[in-house]
């Protein structure tokens, strides 16, 4: 608990210089940029005749989750939220574009397609589906990493002429970690070399057993280019959604997640928010991550001004004081002062976090948690130079499990360590093992800023030995 002198002055609406002088009177020499502890701050505050109000973490959380428990009878069915993932060039963007045209209301009422990060289609039967239109698992996991779990269903796009490729496997593993059900869209079925059954067979290697092969994974043969079977894909999404019994109460203040945010000329900060609970209305005051605001206008994915937006609706929100980040939480609070207070509190926390010396390692925490019996798994991402080593390491790690702790391989693949690996490890508090491979600079940077441990090896025995020690809570983290 510390605050800079400048911050303290701002919060009291006093001049920085006056606070410095008061501190000097109290025998503390500090400039406006230096931090003082909470007790000193309290003294200063009382010197100025203000009363101190400490905003604690639990206050913030309390304010945000007040209305969280909605009685069952207030819950109404809501549309599913779908993310499209898959290997590059397998047709994610094409599929999203094609699905968009299945909307029965676009074209009506002069709406013009707006790319706001997500869109909703209305099907001829009156059902709705919401698609996040930033394809790829980077966006998906980056959002999850910030605590936003918005995706109900993952559409895994696999090109029928190319089959399962490295990013397909990554996507599968990301979806598994997020516990999102997968529907496989076997794309490019119009192509001469298309072999949908080969894709189904390859899926078996990743514990995805297609219905055609006696399993429970829905696969749909589509062509994004020709628009073939899109209705069938949508039907399957709705079927899966029904099984999930997706519900939300529309009659309460809104909560959701920021999908995208930017600063635009003439419009100010604009954020696309996916509403998850309640209904957002023009005039509502809200907190979005470390920013706050009052809704000045709501614009839908067809560029139309709307008055309100309910559950599973993506909507552009105008009237934010700053620019939040994708994945930030969004919550309406009646009290504007409270919104401001929470935003300021979070900004202060961000500043403190960014100035504090190197993040404490997840490994360190993991040890104490393993020791205390709080965690039962050691999540690991493994990257290796060749398939043989990879398989040998995975097999040996698998055998290491005891009754207390097991190794859980989140993802194992041949190749260098990338940002995607770091995001995956970070989202589960896991570590990364590089066997005869290195991390690229972006991955290194991301691992540093998130405190994700990357360990490099060139001898398989060492990997196993370290894992054993970690699982015994014995090995000290490398720093
Ligand atoms: P992304 O990287 O996964 O987003 O893939 P794109 O949507 O950009 O598609 C990559 C390429 O595949 C483009 O040249 C598309 O025109 C082509 N493509 C996508 N879907 C189909 C399809 O169903 N059939 C055929 N023949 N080509 C497709």
Coordinates of C-alpha atoms in Angstrom, one line a residue, residues 69-442:
X69 CA -26.5 -14.1 -8.4
X70 CA -29.7 -13.9 -10.4
X71 CA -32.5 -16.2 -9.4
X72 CA -33.1 -18.9 -11.9
X73 CA -36.5 -17.6 -12.9
X74 CA -35.1 -14.3 -14.1
X75 CA -32.7 -16.0 -16.6
X76 CA -33.7 -16.1 -20.2
X77 CA -32.1 -18.0 -23.0
X78 CA -29.3 -16.0 -24.7
X79 CA -27.6 -16.5 -28.1
X80 CA -24.3 -18.5 -28.2
X81 CA -21.0 -16.6 -28.6
X82 CA -18.7 -18.3 -31.1
X83 CA -15.0 -18.0 -31.8
X84 CA -13.4 -19.3 -35.0
X85 CA -9.9 -20.8 -34.8
X86 CA -7.6 -22.8 -37.0
X87 CA -4.4 -22.8 -39.1
X88 CA -3.5 -19.8 -41.2
X89 CA -5.1 -19.9 -44.7
X90 CA -7.6 -22.6 -43.8
X91 CA -10.3 -20.1 -44.3
X92 CA -11.2 -18.5 -40.9
X93 CA -11.7 -15.0 -42.4
X94 CA -13.6 -16.3 -45.4
X95 CA -15.9 -18.4 -43.2
X96 CA -16.6 -15.4 -40.9
X97 CA -17.4 -13.3 -43.9
X98 CA -19.6 -16.0 -45.4
X99 CA -21.5 -16.6 -42.1
X100 CA -22.1 -12.9 -41.9
X101 CA -24.1 -12.9 -45.1
X102 CA -26.5 -15.5 -43.7
X103 CA -28.0 -12.7 -41.5
X104 CA -31.6 -12.1 -42.5
X105 CA -31.9 -8.6 -41.3
X106 CA -28.8 -7.0 -42.8
X107 CA -29.6 -5.1 -45.9
X108 CA -32.8 -4.0 -44.3
X109 CA -33.2 -0.6 -42.8
X110 CA -30.1 0.8 -44.5
X111 CA -27.6 -0.8 -42.1
X112 CA -24.0 -1.0 -43.3
X113 CA -21.7 -3.7 -42.2
X114 CA -19.3 -2.4 -39.5
X115 CA -16.3 -4.3 -38.3
X116 CA -16.5 -3.8 -34.6
X117 CA -14.8 -7.0 -33.5
X118 CA -17.9 -9.1 -33.3
X119 CA -21.2 -9.5 -35.1
X120 CA -24.5 -11.1 -34.6
X121 CA -26.6 -12.9 -37.3
X122 CA -30.3 -13.5 -37.1
X123 CA -31.3 -16.8 -38.8
X124 CA -34.5 -17.3 -40.8
X125 CA -36.0 -19.2 -37.8
X126 CA -35.5 -16.2 -35.6
X127 CA -32.5 -17.6 -33.7
X128 CA -29.3 -15.5 -33.1
X129 CA -25.6 -16.4 -33.1
X130 CA -22.8 -14.0 -32.1
X131 CA -19.4 -14.4 -33.7
X132 CA -16.2 -12.8 -32.5
X133 CA -14.6 -11.7 -35.8
X134 CA -11.0 -11.5 -34.7
X135 CA -10.1 -15.0 -35.8
X136 CA -7.2 -17.0 -34.3
X137 CA -6.3 -18.1 -30.9
X138 CA -4.1 -15.2 -30.0
X139 CA -7.1 -12.9 -29.6
X140 CA -9.0 -15.7 -27.9
X141 CA -6.4 -16.4 -25.3
X142 CA -5.3 -12.8 -24.9
X143 CA -8.9 -12.1 -23.8
X144 CA -9.0 -15.2 -21.5
X145 CA -5.7 -14.1 -20.0
X146 CA -7.4 -10.9 -18.8
X147 CA -10.1 -12.9 -17.3
X148 CA -12.7 -12.6 -20.0
X149 CA -14.2 -15.9 -20.8
X150 CA -16.7 -14.9 -23.5
X151 CA -16.6 -17.8 -25.9
X152 CA -19.3 -20.5 -25.5
X153 CA -18.3 -22.6 -28.6
X154 CA -15.2 -22.8 -30.7
X155 CA -15.4 -23.5 -34.4
X156 CA -12.2 -25.2 -35.5
X157 CA -11.6 -24.6 -39.2
X158 CA -9.6 -27.3 -40.9
X159 CA -9.0 -27.1 -44.7
X160 CA -10.0 -30.4 -46.2
X161 CA -7.1 -30.3 -48.7
X162 CA -4.5 -29.6 -46.1
X163 CA -5.6 -31.4 -42.9
X164 CA -4.5 -30.8 -39.4
X165 CA -1.5 -28.4 -39.1
X166 CA 0.5 -27.0 -36.2
X167 CA -1.9 -24.1 -35.5
X168 CA -4.8 -26.4 -35.7
X169 CA -3.3 -28.3 -32.8
X170 CA -2.6 -25.1 -30.9
X171 CA -6.2 -24.1 -31.3
X172 CA -7.4 -27.5 -30.1
X173 CA -5.3 -27.1 -27.0
X174 CA -6.4 -23.6 -26.3
X175 CA -10.1 -24.6 -26.6
X176 CA -9.5 -27.6 -24.3
X177 CA -7.9 -25.4 -21.7
X178 CA -10.8 -23.0 -21.9
X179 CA -13.2 -26.0 -21.7
X180 CA -15.1 -24.7 -24.7
X181 CA -16.9 -27.3 -26.8
X182 CA -15.4 -27.7 -30.3
X183 CA -17.3 -27.9 -33.6
X184 CA -15.1 -28.8 -36.6
X185 CA -15.8 -27.0 -39.8
X186 CA -14.1 -29.0 -42.5
X187 CA -13.6 -26.2 -45.1
X188 CA -12.6 -26.0 -48.7
X189 CA -14.7 -29.1 -49.5
X190 CA -15.2 -27.6 -53.0
X191 CA -11.5 -28.3 -53.8
X192 CA -10.5 -31.3 -55.9
X193 CA -8.0 -32.5 -53.3
X194 CA -10.5 -32.3 -50.4
X195 CA -10.5 -35.3 -48.1
X196 CA -12.9 -34.7 -45.2
X197 CA -12.4 -38.3 -43.8
X198 CA -8.7 -37.8 -43.6
X199 CA -9.4 -34.8 -41.4
X200 CA -11.7 -36.9 -39.2
X201 CA -9.0 -39.5 -38.9
X202 CA -6.4 -37.0 -38.0
X203 CA -8.6 -35.6 -35.3
X204 CA -8.4 -38.9 -33.5
X205 CA -4.8 -38.1 -32.6
X206 CA -6.1 -35.2 -30.5
X207 CA -8.8 -37.1 -28.7
X208 CA -11.5 -35.5 -30.9
X209 CA -13.7 -38.4 -32.2
X210 CA -16.1 -37.4 -34.9
X211 CA -19.7 -38.5 -34.7
X212 CA -19.2 -40.4 -37.9
X213 CA -16.6 -42.4 -36.1
X214 CA -18.7 -43.1 -33.0
X215 CA -17.7 -40.0 -31.0
X216 CA -19.4 -36.8 -29.9
X217 CA -17.5 -34.2 -32.0
X218 CA -19.7 -32.6 -34.6
X219 CA -18.0 -32.1 -38.0
X220 CA -19.6 -30.2 -40.8
X221 CA -18.2 -30.2 -44.4
X222 CA -18.4 -26.6 -45.7
X223 CA -17.1 -24.3 -48.3
X224 CA -16.7 -20.8 -47.3
X225 CA -16.0 -19.8 -50.9
X226 CA -19.2 -21.4 -52.3
X227 CA -21.3 -20.9 -49.2
X228 CA -22.0 -24.6 -49.0
X229 CA -23.5 -26.0 -45.8
X230 CA -23.3 -22.8 -43.8
X231 CA -26.9 -23.4 -42.7
X232 CA -25.9 -26.8 -41.4
X233 CA -23.0 -25.4 -39.5
X234 CA -25.3 -22.8 -37.9
X235 CA -27.8 -25.5 -37.1
X236 CA -25.1 -27.4 -35.3
X237 CA -24.0 -24.3 -33.4
X238 CA -27.6 -23.9 -32.2
X239 CA -27.9 -27.5 -31.2
X240 CA -24.7 -27.3 -29.2
X241 CA -25.9 -24.1 -27.6
X242 CA -29.1 -25.8 -26.6
X243 CA -27.1 -28.5 -24.8
X244 CA -25.2 -25.7 -23.0
X245 CA -28.4 -24.1 -21.8
X246 CA -27.0 -20.6 -22.1
X247 CA -29.0 -18.2 -20.1
X248 CA -28.7 -14.6 -18.7
X249 CA -31.0 -12.2 -17.0
X250 CA -31.7 -9.2 -19.3
X251 CA -33.4 -7.2 -16.6
X252 CA -30.5 -6.0 -14.6
X253 CA -27.6 -3.6 -15.0
X254 CA -25.2 -4.7 -17.7
X255 CA -21.9 -6.6 -17.4
X256 CA -19.7 -7.8 -20.2
X257 CA -16.3 -7.8 -21.7
X258 CA -14.4 -5.4 -23.9
X259 CA -13.7 -7.1 -27.2
X260 CA -11.9 -4.3 -28.9
X261 CA -11.1 -0.6 -28.1
X262 CA -9.5 2.2 -30.0
X263 CA -9.2 6.0 -30.0
X264 CA -10.9 7.4 -33.1
X265 CA -10.7 10.9 -34.6
X266 CA -13.9 12.8 -33.9
X267 CA -15.4 10.0 -31.9
X268 CA -13.0 9.7 -28.9
X269 CA -12.5 6.4 -27.3
X270 CA -14.7 3.7 -28.7
X271 CA -15.0 0.2 -27.2
X272 CA -16.8 -2.8 -28.5
X273 CA -18.4 -4.5 -25.6
X274 CA -20.0 -7.9 -25.6
X275 CA -22.8 -7.9 -23.1
X276 CA -22.9 -11.0 -20.9
X277 CA -25.6 -10.1 -18.4
X278 CA -28.3 -7.5 -18.2
X279 CA -29.1 -4.7 -20.7
X280 CA -26.8 -1.7 -21.4
X281 CA -28.6 1.5 -22.1
X282 CA -27.7 5.0 -23.3
X283 CA -26.9 7.1 -20.2
X284 CA -25.6 4.3 -18.0
X285 CA -22.4 4.9 -16.1
X286 CA -19.9 2.2 -16.2
X287 CA -16.4 0.9 -15.4
X288 CA -14.4 -0.8 -18.2
X289 CA -11.1 -2.1 -16.9
X290 CA -9.3 0.9 -15.5
X291 CA -11.5 3.4 -17.4
X292 CA -15.0 4.7 -16.7
X293 CA -17.6 6.6 -18.6
X294 CA -21.2 7.3 -19.4
X295 CA -22.8 5.8 -22.4
X296 CA -23.3 8.6 -25.0
X297 CA -24.3 6.4 -27.8
X298 CA -24.6 2.7 -28.7
X299 CA -23.9 1.5 -32.2
X300 CA -24.6 -2.0 -33.5
X301 CA -22.6 -4.1 -36.0
X302 CA -24.7 -2.7 -38.8
X303 CA -23.8 0.9 -37.9
X304 CA -27.2 1.7 -36.5
X305 CA -27.7 3.8 -33.4
X306 CA -29.5 1.7 -30.8
X307 CA -31.0 2.6 -27.4
X308 CA -30.1 -0.6 -25.6
X309 CA -28.2 -3.9 -25.9
X310 CA -29.0 -7.2 -24.2
X311 CA -27.1 -10.4 -23.4
X312 CA -24.7 -11.8 -26.1
X313 CA -25.0 -8.6 -28.1
X314 CA -21.9 -6.9 -29.3
X315 CA -22.1 -3.1 -29.3
X316 CA -19.9 -0.1 -29.8
X317 CA -20.0 2.1 -26.8
X318 CA -19.2 5.8 -27.0
X319 CA -18.5 8.0 -24.0
X320 CA -15.5 6.3 -22.3
X321 CA -12.9 8.6 -20.6
X322 CA -9.9 6.5 -21.8
X323 CA -9.2 3.5 -23.9
X324 CA -9.6 0.1 -22.2
X325 CA -7.9 -3.1 -23.4
X326 CA -9.5 -6.1 -25.1
X327 CA -10.5 -8.6 -22.4
X328 CA -11.2 -5.9 -19.8
X329 CA -14.3 -6.4 -17.8
X330 CA -17.2 -4.0 -18.2
X331 CA -19.8 -3.2 -15.6
X332 CA -22.5 -0.7 -15.1
X333 CA -22.8 0.9 -11.7
X334 CA -25.5 3.4 -10.8
X335 CA -23.1 5.6 -8.8
X336 CA -20.9 7.7 -11.1
X337 CA -18.5 8.5 -8.2
X338 CA -18.0 4.8 -7.6
X339 CA -17.2 4.2 -11.3
X340 CA -14.6 6.9 -11.1
X341 CA -13.2 5.7 -7.9
X342 CA -12.8 2.1 -9.1
X343 CA -11.2 3.3 -12.4
X344 CA -8.7 5.4 -10.4
X345 CA -8.0 2.6 -8.1
X346 CA -7.2 0.3 -10.9
X347 CA -5.1 2.8 -12.7
X348 CA -3.0 3.3 -9.6
X349 CA -2.6 -0.5 -9.2
X350 CA -1.5 -0.8 -12.8
X351 CA 1.1 1.9 -12.2
X352 CA 2.3 0.2 -9.1
X353 CA 2.6 -3.1 -10.9
X354 CA 4.5 -1.6 -13.8
X355 CA 7.0 0.1 -11.6
X356 CA 7.5 -2.8 -9.2
X357 CA 10.6 -4.9 -9.9
X358 CA 10.3 -8.0 -12.0
X359 CA 7.1 -10.0 -11.6
X360 CA 7.4 -12.8 -9.1
X361 CA 7.5 -16.1 -10.9
X362 CA 4.6 -18.4 -11.3
X363 CA 6.9 -21.2 -10.5
X364 CA 7.6 -19.8 -7.1
X365 CA 3.9 -19.7 -6.4
X366 CA 3.5 -23.1 -7.8
X367 CA 6.0 -24.6 -5.4
X368 CA 4.2 -23.3 -2.4
X369 CA 0.9 -24.4 -3.8
X370 CA 2.1 -27.9 -4.5
X371 CA 3.7 -28.0 -1.1
X372 CA 0.4 -26.9 0.5
X373 CA -1.4 -29.5 -1.6
X374 CA -3.5 -26.7 -3.2
X375 CA -2.7 -27.7 -6.8
X376 CA -2.6 -31.2 -8.2
X377 CA -1.3 -30.5 -11.6
X378 CA 1.9 -29.1 -13.2
X379 CA 0.8 -27.5 -16.5
X380 CA 3.5 -27.6 -19.1
X381 CA 4.0 -26.4 -22.7
X382 CA 6.7 -28.3 -24.4
X383 CA 8.5 -27.2 -27.6
X384 CA 11.2 -29.3 -29.1
X385 CA 13.4 -29.4 -32.2
X386 CA 12.3 -32.8 -33.4
X387 CA 9.3 -35.0 -33.1
X388 CA 11.2 -37.9 -31.5
X389 CA 12.5 -35.9 -28.5
X390 CA 9.1 -34.4 -28.1
X391 CA 7.4 -37.7 -27.9
X392 CA 10.0 -39.1 -25.6
X393 CA 9.7 -36.2 -23.2
X394 CA 5.9 -36.3 -23.2
X395 CA 5.8 -40.0 -22.5
X396 CA 8.3 -39.8 -19.6
X397 CA 6.5 -36.9 -18.1
X398 CA 3.2 -38.8 -18.3
X399 CA 4.7 -41.6 -16.2
X400 CA 5.9 -39.1 -13.5
X401 CA 2.4 -38.5 -12.1
X402 CA 1.8 -39.5 -8.5
X403 CA -1.4 -39.6 -6.5
X404 CA -0.7 -36.0 -5.4
X405 CA 0.5 -34.3 -8.5
X406 CA 0.3 -34.9 -12.2
X407 CA 2.0 -33.3 -15.2
X408 CA -0.5 -31.9 -17.6
X409 CA 0.9 -31.2 -21.1
X410 CA -1.1 -28.2 -22.3
X411 CA 0.6 -28.3 -25.7
X412 CA 3.5 -30.1 -27.2
X413 CA 4.8 -29.3 -30.6
X414 CA 8.0 -29.1 -32.8
X415 CA 9.3 -25.5 -33.2
X416 CA 10.5 -22.4 -31.4
X417 CA 8.7 -20.9 -28.4
X418 CA 6.2 -18.2 -29.5
X419 CA 3.8 -15.7 -27.9
X420 CA 1.0 -18.2 -28.3
X421 CA 2.9 -20.7 -26.0
X422 CA 3.5 -18.0 -23.4
X423 CA -0.2 -17.0 -23.4
X424 CA -1.3 -20.7 -23.1
X425 CA 1.1 -21.3 -20.2
X426 CA 0.2 -18.1 -18.5
X427 CA -3.5 -18.7 -18.7
X428 CA -3.1 -21.8 -16.5
X429 CA -0.1 -20.7 -14.4
X430 CA 2.1 -23.2 -16.2
X431 CA 5.7 -23.3 -17.3
X432 CA 7.3 -23.7 -20.7
X433 CA 10.0 -26.3 -21.6
X434 CA 12.2 -25.6 -24.6
X435 CA 14.1 -28.6 -25.8
X436 CA 16.9 -27.6 -28.1
X437 CA 14.8 -24.6 -29.2
X438 CA 14.7 -21.0 -28.1
X439 CA 12.0 -18.4 -27.6
X440 CA 11.6 -15.7 -30.1
X441 CA 12.0 -12.1 -28.8
X442 CA 8.3 -11.4 -28.6

